[in-house]
Amino acid sequence: MGQVLIAGITFSALAIVGVVLFAQEGPEYTPQIEIQQRVDASSDILYLKHSGGESLSFSDLDLIVIIDGNKKVLTEEEIQGCTGKNSWSLGDVIEIDLYKTWGVHLDSDNCVDVFLVDRGSKQLIQKATMPIEGMCSPLMNPGKWYFFTTVEGDDSDKVNLRYLHDCDPAVNFSAVPDEKYNDTFLGIEGKEYYPKNNFVHELKGETFGLTFGFRENDFKWPGAHNATILMIYSLQDQPSEFSLEIAGESMPIFDPVNCASNKWHMYNQTVPINLNSISDLKFNIHVNVIGKKSIEIDYLAVCLN
């Protein structure tokens, strides 16, 4: 993470990351609220103020704080203890004592990210980077790997990709293929590959489309001319229709020999792109099979150059 200077009380608007999941049934409802935040480095206190929109019950909210990559989750009881209320309405402030709650003292090397997630739809409501916009590292840097992570839970019929996480160095797999024409089977040399996330999508004979992207003007964006997608996946059957696309450019499809194998494979492909804005970063998977088949995705990362 980038180096930041936290001095006194700083106040800034939230940097909002929007994530969209396209499904046949239509998108689930996500609450619409506006939040302002500030951090008092002298007392290690984080303030989140409800500044507009709907009231929200704390039983419907997951509040995640990441300090220099260390993830902290505030429970419903802890949120209520910070406010003395069961819900969050206009003007209410959540006051989090980082040292009292997690033993964290802020200093000049810290960068703080806050994620507000709707528990029902498991969709991101807002993301904040503090203390001052532009002080923490940019969302993405050219030549570095970033993976898309998921909201925690047992909801296995959706992948709710909510934010990019720096994973440089990218992956510690035994072999990332140099050739870009074939996928690589994982679990070679008699060692089985054990998935960590393993999100399953029941296709049910319909096309499955997955898109992630970000709002315009949320971040300063460096130009990129090539995109590499690294994905760990498993298929149960040969698709009758199949397409992959990033930033409007078609990508090679999965190696057909890997279909119907029910084994884990690594997809590693690079394509030229014309990316001028963060909002252009969208990756689509369209798969169509007959019968109750599924696609499993354990890992999805991107590197731009």
Tab-separated table of C-alpha atoms in Angstrom:
chain	number	residue	atom	x	y	z
A	1	MET	CA	0.000	0.000	0.000
A	2	GLY	CA	1.087	3.545	-0.518
A	3	GLN	CA	2.598	5.751	2.130
A	4	VAL	CA	0.174	8.213	3.727
A	5	LEU	CA	0.523	10.965	6.283
A	6	ILE	CA	-2.262	11.073	8.856
A	7	ALA	CA	-2.060	14.291	10.866
A	8	GLY	CA	-4.793	15.670	13.093
A	9	ILE	CA	-8.286	15.176	11.763
A	10	THR	CA	-8.686	14.752	8.018
A	11	PHE	CA	-11.978	14.677	6.171
A	12	SER	CA	-12.706	13.439	2.680
A	13	ALA	CA	-15.468	12.175	0.443
A	14	LEU	CA	-15.821	8.464	-0.105
A	15	ALA	CA	-14.263	6.862	-3.148
A	16	ILE	CA	-17.051	4.623	-4.330
A	17	VAL	CA	-16.477	1.364	-6.145
A	18	GLY	CA	-19.523	-0.038	-7.921
A	19	VAL	CA	-19.743	-3.713	-8.822
A	20	VAL	CA	-22.442	-5.148	-11.085
A	21	LEU	CA	-23.419	-8.785	-11.444
A	22	PHE	CA	-25.614	-9.555	-14.432
A	23	ALA	CA	-27.849	-12.577	-13.938
A	24	GLN	CA	-30.881	-13.963	-15.711
A	25	GLU	CA	-33.110	-13.220	-12.715
A	26	GLY	CA	-32.124	-9.539	-12.636
A	27	PRO	CA	-29.948	-7.700	-10.120
A	28	GLU	CA	-30.709	-7.893	-6.412
A	29	TYR	CA	-31.621	-4.700	-4.596
A	30	THR	CA	-28.799	-2.839	-2.862
A	31	PRO	CA	-29.482	0.039	-0.416
A	32	GLN	CA	-28.585	3.539	-1.606
A	33	ILE	CA	-26.890	5.716	1.009
A	34	GLU	CA	-24.319	8.498	1.142
A	35	ILE	CA	-21.547	8.441	3.716
A	36	GLN	CA	-18.861	10.880	4.815
A	37	GLN	CA	-15.818	9.787	6.768
A	38	ARG	CA	-12.889	11.206	8.676
A	39	VAL	CA	-10.076	9.846	10.816
A	40	ASP	CA	-8.525	11.392	13.930
A	41	ALA	CA	-4.969	10.074	13.973
A	42	SER	CA	-4.235	11.603	17.373
A	43	SER	CA	-6.883	9.407	19.016
A	44	ASP	CA	-6.996	6.506	16.491
A	45	ILE	CA	-10.720	7.071	15.932
A	46	LEU	CA	-12.529	6.486	12.632
A	47	TYR	CA	-15.813	8.333	12.024
A	48	LEU	CA	-18.444	7.286	9.463
A	49	LYS	CA	-21.415	9.655	9.069
A	50	HIS	CA	-24.714	8.827	7.337
A	51	SER	CA	-25.168	11.906	5.136
A	52	GLY	CA	-28.074	10.909	2.890
A	53	GLY	CA	-30.266	8.159	1.509
A	54	GLU	CA	-31.997	5.260	3.216
A	55	SER	CA	-31.888	4.147	6.817
A	56	LEU	CA	-30.084	0.836	7.247
A	57	SER	CA	-30.394	-1.752	10.004
A	58	PHE	CA	-27.037	-2.852	11.397
A	59	SER	CA	-28.246	-6.440	11.075
A	60	ASP	CA	-28.161	-5.870	7.289
A	61	LEU	CA	-24.644	-4.393	7.188
A	62	ASP	CA	-21.141	-5.858	7.064
A	63	LEU	CA	-18.494	-3.249	7.937
A	64	ILE	CA	-14.957	-4.230	6.926
A	65	VAL	CA	-11.843	-2.173	7.726
A	66	ILE	CA	-8.501	-2.984	6.075
A	67	ILE	CA	-5.398	-1.308	7.499
A	68	ASP	CA	-2.309	-1.909	5.351
A	69	GLY	CA	-3.776	-5.173	4.102
A	70	ASN	CA	-4.880	-6.431	7.538
A	71	LYS	CA	-8.598	-7.146	7.455
A	72	LYS	CA	-10.837	-6.327	10.422
A	73	VAL	CA	-14.583	-6.995	10.556
A	74	LEU	CA	-16.876	-5.059	12.900
A	75	THR	CA	-19.671	-7.255	14.267
A	76	GLU	CA	-23.280	-6.107	14.550
A	77	GLU	CA	-22.909	-5.871	18.343
A	78	GLU	CA	-19.732	-3.791	18.020
A	79	ILE	CA	-21.425	-1.384	15.587
A	80	GLN	CA	-24.366	-0.995	17.964
A	81	GLY	CA	-21.909	-0.347	20.785
A	82	CYS	CA	-20.362	2.495	18.755
A	83	THR	CA	-23.727	4.202	18.188
A	84	GLY	CA	-26.111	3.022	20.900
A	85	LYS	CA	-28.655	2.278	18.158
A	86	ASN	CA	-29.876	-0.688	16.097
A	87	SER	CA	-29.996	1.182	12.790
A	88	TRP	CA	-28.174	3.873	10.815
A	89	SER	CA	-30.141	6.963	9.777
A	90	LEU	CA	-29.428	10.430	8.397
A	91	GLY	CA	-26.975	12.291	10.636
A	92	ASP	CA	-25.941	9.249	12.682
A	93	VAL	CA	-22.201	8.711	13.190
A	94	ILE	CA	-20.403	5.396	13.705
A	95	GLU	CA	-17.380	6.141	15.906
A	96	ILE	CA	-14.768	3.355	15.889
A	97	ASP	CA	-11.862	3.468	18.334
A	98	LEU	CA	-9.313	1.460	16.343
A	99	TYR	CA	-6.970	0.936	19.293
A	100	LYS	CA	-9.694	-0.044	21.768
A	101	THR	CA	-11.387	-2.346	19.261
A	102	TRP	CA	-8.391	-3.973	17.544
A	103	GLY	CA	-5.278	-2.619	19.279
A	104	VAL	CA	-4.301	-0.545	16.215
A	105	HIS	CA	-2.318	2.702	16.476
A	106	LEU	CA	-2.275	4.766	13.257
A	107	ASP	CA	0.983	6.226	12.003
A	108	SER	CA	2.391	7.843	8.866
A	109	ASP	CA	2.782	4.474	7.114
A	110	ASN	CA	-0.865	3.455	7.365
A	111	CYS	CA	-3.465	3.378	4.613
A	112	VAL	CA	-7.040	2.652	5.677
A	113	ASP	CA	-9.757	1.160	3.461
A	114	VAL	CA	-13.376	0.787	4.593
A	115	PHE	CA	-15.911	-1.474	2.841
A	116	LEU	CA	-19.652	-1.338	3.520
A	117	VAL	CA	-21.437	-4.455	2.244
A	118	ASP	CA	-25.174	-5.155	2.164
A	119	ARG	CA	-25.556	-8.493	3.952
A	120	GLY	CA	-28.738	-9.477	2.105
A	121	SER	CA	-27.575	-9.003	-1.486
A	122	LYS	CA	-23.855	-9.339	-0.611
A	123	GLN	CA	-23.236	-6.305	-2.826
A	124	LEU	CA	-20.790	-3.509	-2.087
A	125	ILE	CA	-22.532	-0.329	-0.902
A	126	GLN	CA	-19.458	1.894	-0.722
A	127	LYS	CA	-15.687	1.812	-0.363
A	128	ALA	CA	-13.608	4.535	1.294
A	129	THR	CA	-9.859	5.107	1.143
A	130	MET	CA	-8.437	7.436	3.792
A	131	PRO	CA	-7.326	9.878	4.875
A	132	ILE	CA	-7.038	11.975	1.700
A	133	GLU	CA	-7.929	11.006	-1.853
A	134	GLY	CA	-4.756	10.321	-3.839
A	135	MET	CA	-2.528	9.776	-0.785
A	136	CYS	CA	-2.892	5.989	-0.778
A	137	SER	CA	-1.593	3.940	-3.687
A	138	PRO	CA	-3.619	4.132	-6.901
A	139	LEU	CA	-6.220	1.439	-7.379
A	140	MET	CA	-4.054	-0.332	-9.958
A	141	ASN	CA	-0.512	0.110	-11.178
A	142	PRO	CA	0.763	-1.147	-14.558
A	143	GLY	CA	2.808	-4.323	-14.432
A	144	LYS	CA	1.360	-5.556	-11.118
A	145	TRP	CA	-1.131	-8.339	-10.450
A	146	TYR	CA	-4.450	-7.735	-8.717
A	147	PHE	CA	-7.038	-10.339	-7.843
A	148	PHE	CA	-10.786	-9.957	-7.459
A	149	THR	CA	-11.979	-11.265	-4.120
A	150	THR	CA	-15.479	-12.152	-2.928
A	151	VAL	CA	-17.874	-11.280	-0.160
A	152	GLU	CA	-17.611	-13.918	2.555
A	153	GLY	CA	-20.542	-16.276	3.003
A	154	ASP	CA	-22.150	-19.491	1.848
A	155	ASP	CA	-24.064	-18.052	-1.115
A	156	SER	CA	-22.661	-20.425	-3.746
A	157	ASP	CA	-24.907	-19.448	-6.648
A	158	LYS	CA	-23.274	-16.042	-7.171
A	159	VAL	CA	-19.816	-14.538	-7.376
A	160	ASN	CA	-20.011	-11.053	-5.892
A	161	LEU	CA	-16.698	-9.507	-6.930
A	162	ARG	CA	-16.390	-6.364	-4.880
A	163	TYR	CA	-12.877	-4.966	-4.969
A	164	LEU	CA	-9.380	-5.308	-6.285
A	165	HIS	CA	-6.623	-6.414	-3.937
A	166	ASP	CA	-2.912	-6.021	-4.578
A	167	CYS	CA	-1.374	-9.490	-4.848
A	168	ASP	CA	2.138	-8.661	-6.016
A	169	PRO	CA	3.831	-11.079	-6.400
A	170	ALA	CA	0.857	-12.534	-8.194
A	171	VAL	CA	0.592	-16.229	-7.415
A	172	ASN	CA	2.850	-18.893	-6.017
A	173	PHE	CA	1.764	-21.627	-8.421
A	174	SER	CA	4.293	-24.177	-9.616
A	175	ALA	CA	3.867	-23.218	-13.271
A	176	VAL	CA	2.371	-20.197	-14.980
A	177	PRO	CA	2.457	-21.097	-18.685
A	178	ASP	CA	4.809	-19.163	-20.938
A	179	GLU	CA	2.810	-20.118	-24.013
A	180	LYS	CA	-0.543	-18.382	-24.218
A	181	TYR	CA	-2.309	-20.921	-26.415
A	182	ASN	CA	-3.205	-23.692	-23.973
A	183	ASP	CA	-4.446	-23.828	-20.424
A	184	THR	CA	-2.386	-25.554	-17.760
A	185	PHE	CA	-3.690	-28.429	-15.656
A	186	LEU	CA	-3.185	-27.790	-11.950
A	187	GLY	CA	-2.175	-30.567	-9.606
A	188	ILE	CA	0.686	-31.955	-11.680
A	189	GLU	CA	3.261	-34.430	-10.362
A	190	GLY	CA	0.640	-36.346	-8.404
A	191	LYS	CA	-0.269	-33.363	-6.225
A	192	GLU	CA	-3.935	-32.483	-6.189
A	193	TYR	CA	-4.946	-28.818	-6.430
A	194	TYR	CA	-7.122	-27.743	-3.509
A	195	PRO	CA	-9.384	-24.740	-4.212
A	196	LYS	CA	-9.750	-22.012	-1.591
A	197	ASN	CA	-12.791	-20.058	-2.810
A	198	ASN	CA	-14.484	-22.457	-5.240
A	199	PHE	CA	-17.614	-20.514	-6.204
A	200	VAL	CA	-19.995	-22.707	-8.201
A	201	HIS	CA	-22.382	-21.366	-10.858
A	202	GLU	CA	-25.260	-23.584	-11.926
A	203	LEU	CA	-25.774	-22.787	-15.621
A	204	LYS	CA	-29.055	-24.722	-16.128
A	205	GLY	CA	-28.827	-24.495	-19.891
A	206	GLU	CA	-28.682	-20.691	-19.881
A	207	THR	CA	-25.910	-18.247	-20.671
A	208	PHE	CA	-23.979	-17.064	-17.628
A	209	GLY	CA	-22.585	-13.544	-17.803
A	210	LEU	CA	-20.217	-12.053	-15.231
A	211	THR	CA	-19.144	-8.414	-15.412
A	212	PHE	CA	-17.072	-6.285	-13.084
A	213	GLY	CA	-16.223	-2.617	-13.518
A	214	PHE	CA	-15.816	0.679	-11.706
A	215	ARG	CA	-17.475	4.087	-11.763
A	216	GLU	CA	-16.111	6.819	-13.994
A	217	ASN	CA	-13.797	9.379	-12.326
A	218	ASP	CA	-13.436	7.384	-9.103
A	219	PHE	CA	-9.700	6.952	-9.602
A	220	LYS	CA	-6.841	8.416	-11.569
A	221	TRP	CA	-6.157	5.852	-14.273
A	222	PRO	CA	-2.859	5.176	-16.090
A	223	GLY	CA	-3.138	4.149	-19.731
A	224	ALA	CA	-2.829	0.427	-20.476
A	225	HIS	CA	-2.262	-1.358	-23.789
A	226	ASN	CA	-2.352	-5.038	-22.767
A	227	ALA	CA	-4.388	-7.042	-20.279
A	228	THR	CA	-3.558	-10.492	-18.914
A	229	ILE	CA	-6.239	-12.582	-17.223
A	230	LEU	CA	-5.229	-15.386	-14.875
A	231	MET	CA	-8.113	-17.617	-13.810
A	232	ILE	CA	-8.425	-20.988	-12.083
A	233	TYR	CA	-11.567	-22.758	-13.248
A	234	SER	CA	-13.273	-26.114	-13.632
A	235	LEU	CA	-15.931	-27.187	-16.161
A	236	GLN	CA	-18.141	-30.267	-16.190
A	237	ASP	CA	-19.132	-30.322	-19.848
A	238	GLN	CA	-18.278	-28.975	-23.300
A	239	PRO	CA	-20.113	-25.649	-23.831
A	240	SER	CA	-22.200	-25.217	-26.974
A	241	GLU	CA	-21.494	-21.466	-26.833
A	242	PHE	CA	-18.496	-19.834	-25.221
A	243	SER	CA	-16.949	-16.354	-25.261
A	244	LEU	CA	-14.550	-14.301	-23.137
A	245	GLU	CA	-14.052	-10.543	-23.351
A	246	ILE	CA	-12.145	-7.826	-21.495
A	247	ALA	CA	-12.479	-4.074	-22.059
A	248	GLY	CA	-14.461	-4.782	-25.234
A	249	GLU	CA	-11.786	-7.070	-26.730
A	250	SER	CA	-12.352	-10.778	-27.374
A	251	MET	CA	-10.073	-13.244	-25.599
A	252	PRO	CA	-9.191	-16.848	-26.529
A	253	ILE	CA	-11.671	-19.338	-25.092
A	254	PHE	CA	-10.782	-22.116	-22.675
A	255	ASP	CA	-8.897	-25.075	-24.118
A	256	PRO	CA	-11.637	-27.524	-25.285
A	257	VAL	CA	-9.736	-30.532	-23.909
A	258	ASN	CA	-10.279	-29.171	-20.411
A	259	CYS	CA	-14.053	-29.216	-20.684
A	260	ALA	CA	-15.951	-32.101	-19.086
A	261	SER	CA	-12.820	-33.084	-17.139
A	262	ASN	CA	-14.121	-31.780	-13.798
A	263	LYS	CA	-10.501	-30.865	-12.991
A	264	TRP	CA	-8.943	-27.535	-12.078
A	265	HIS	CA	-7.124	-25.671	-14.845
A	266	MET	CA	-5.352	-22.334	-15.085
A	267	TYR	CA	-6.273	-19.913	-17.868
A	268	ASN	CA	-3.525	-17.394	-18.705
A	269	GLN	CA	-4.104	-15.162	-21.736
A	270	THR	CA	-2.957	-11.703	-22.843
A	271	VAL	CA	-4.744	-9.456	-25.345
A	272	PRO	CA	-4.176	-5.872	-26.558
A	273	ILE	CA	-6.677	-3.342	-25.209
A	274	ASN	CA	-7.431	0.361	-25.475
A	275	LEU	CA	-8.137	1.358	-21.879
A	276	ASN	CA	-8.489	5.052	-21.126
A	277	SER	CA	-10.706	4.893	-18.039
A	278	ILE	CA	-11.213	2.627	-15.033
A	279	SER	CA	-14.846	2.229	-16.085
A	280	ASP	CA	-13.680	0.374	-19.213
A	281	LEU	CA	-12.232	-2.480	-17.154
A	282	LYS	CA	-14.952	-5.087	-17.610
A	283	PHE	CA	-14.445	-8.820	-17.993
A	284	ASN	CA	-17.301	-10.928	-19.354
A	285	ILE	CA	-17.713	-14.698	-19.329
A	286	HIS	CA	-20.516	-16.192	-21.402
A	287	VAL	CA	-20.991	-19.945	-21.189
A	288	ASN	CA	-23.917	-21.995	-22.468
A	289	VAL	CA	-24.305	-25.728	-21.849
A	290	ILE	CA	-27.155	-28.210	-21.968
A	291	GLY	CA	-28.465	-29.693	-18.747
A	292	LYS	CA	-27.640	-28.962	-15.129
A	293	LYS	CA	-23.929	-28.270	-15.554
A	294	SER	CA	-21.766	-25.750	-13.763
A	295	ILE	CA	-18.619	-23.669	-13.978
A	296	GLU	CA	-16.427	-23.205	-10.907
A	297	ILE	CA	-14.107	-20.216	-10.426
A	298	ASP	CA	-11.523	-20.338	-7.652
A	299	TYR	CA	-9.240	-17.448	-8.615
A	300	LEU	CA	-9.461	-14.475	-10.970
A	301	ALA	CA	-6.631	-11.945	-11.394
A	302	VAL	CA	-5.678	-9.223	-13.882
A	303	CYS	CA	-2.411	-7.516	-14.847
A	304	LEU	CA	-2.325	-4.417	-17.080
A	305	ASN	CA	0.639	-3.129	-19.077
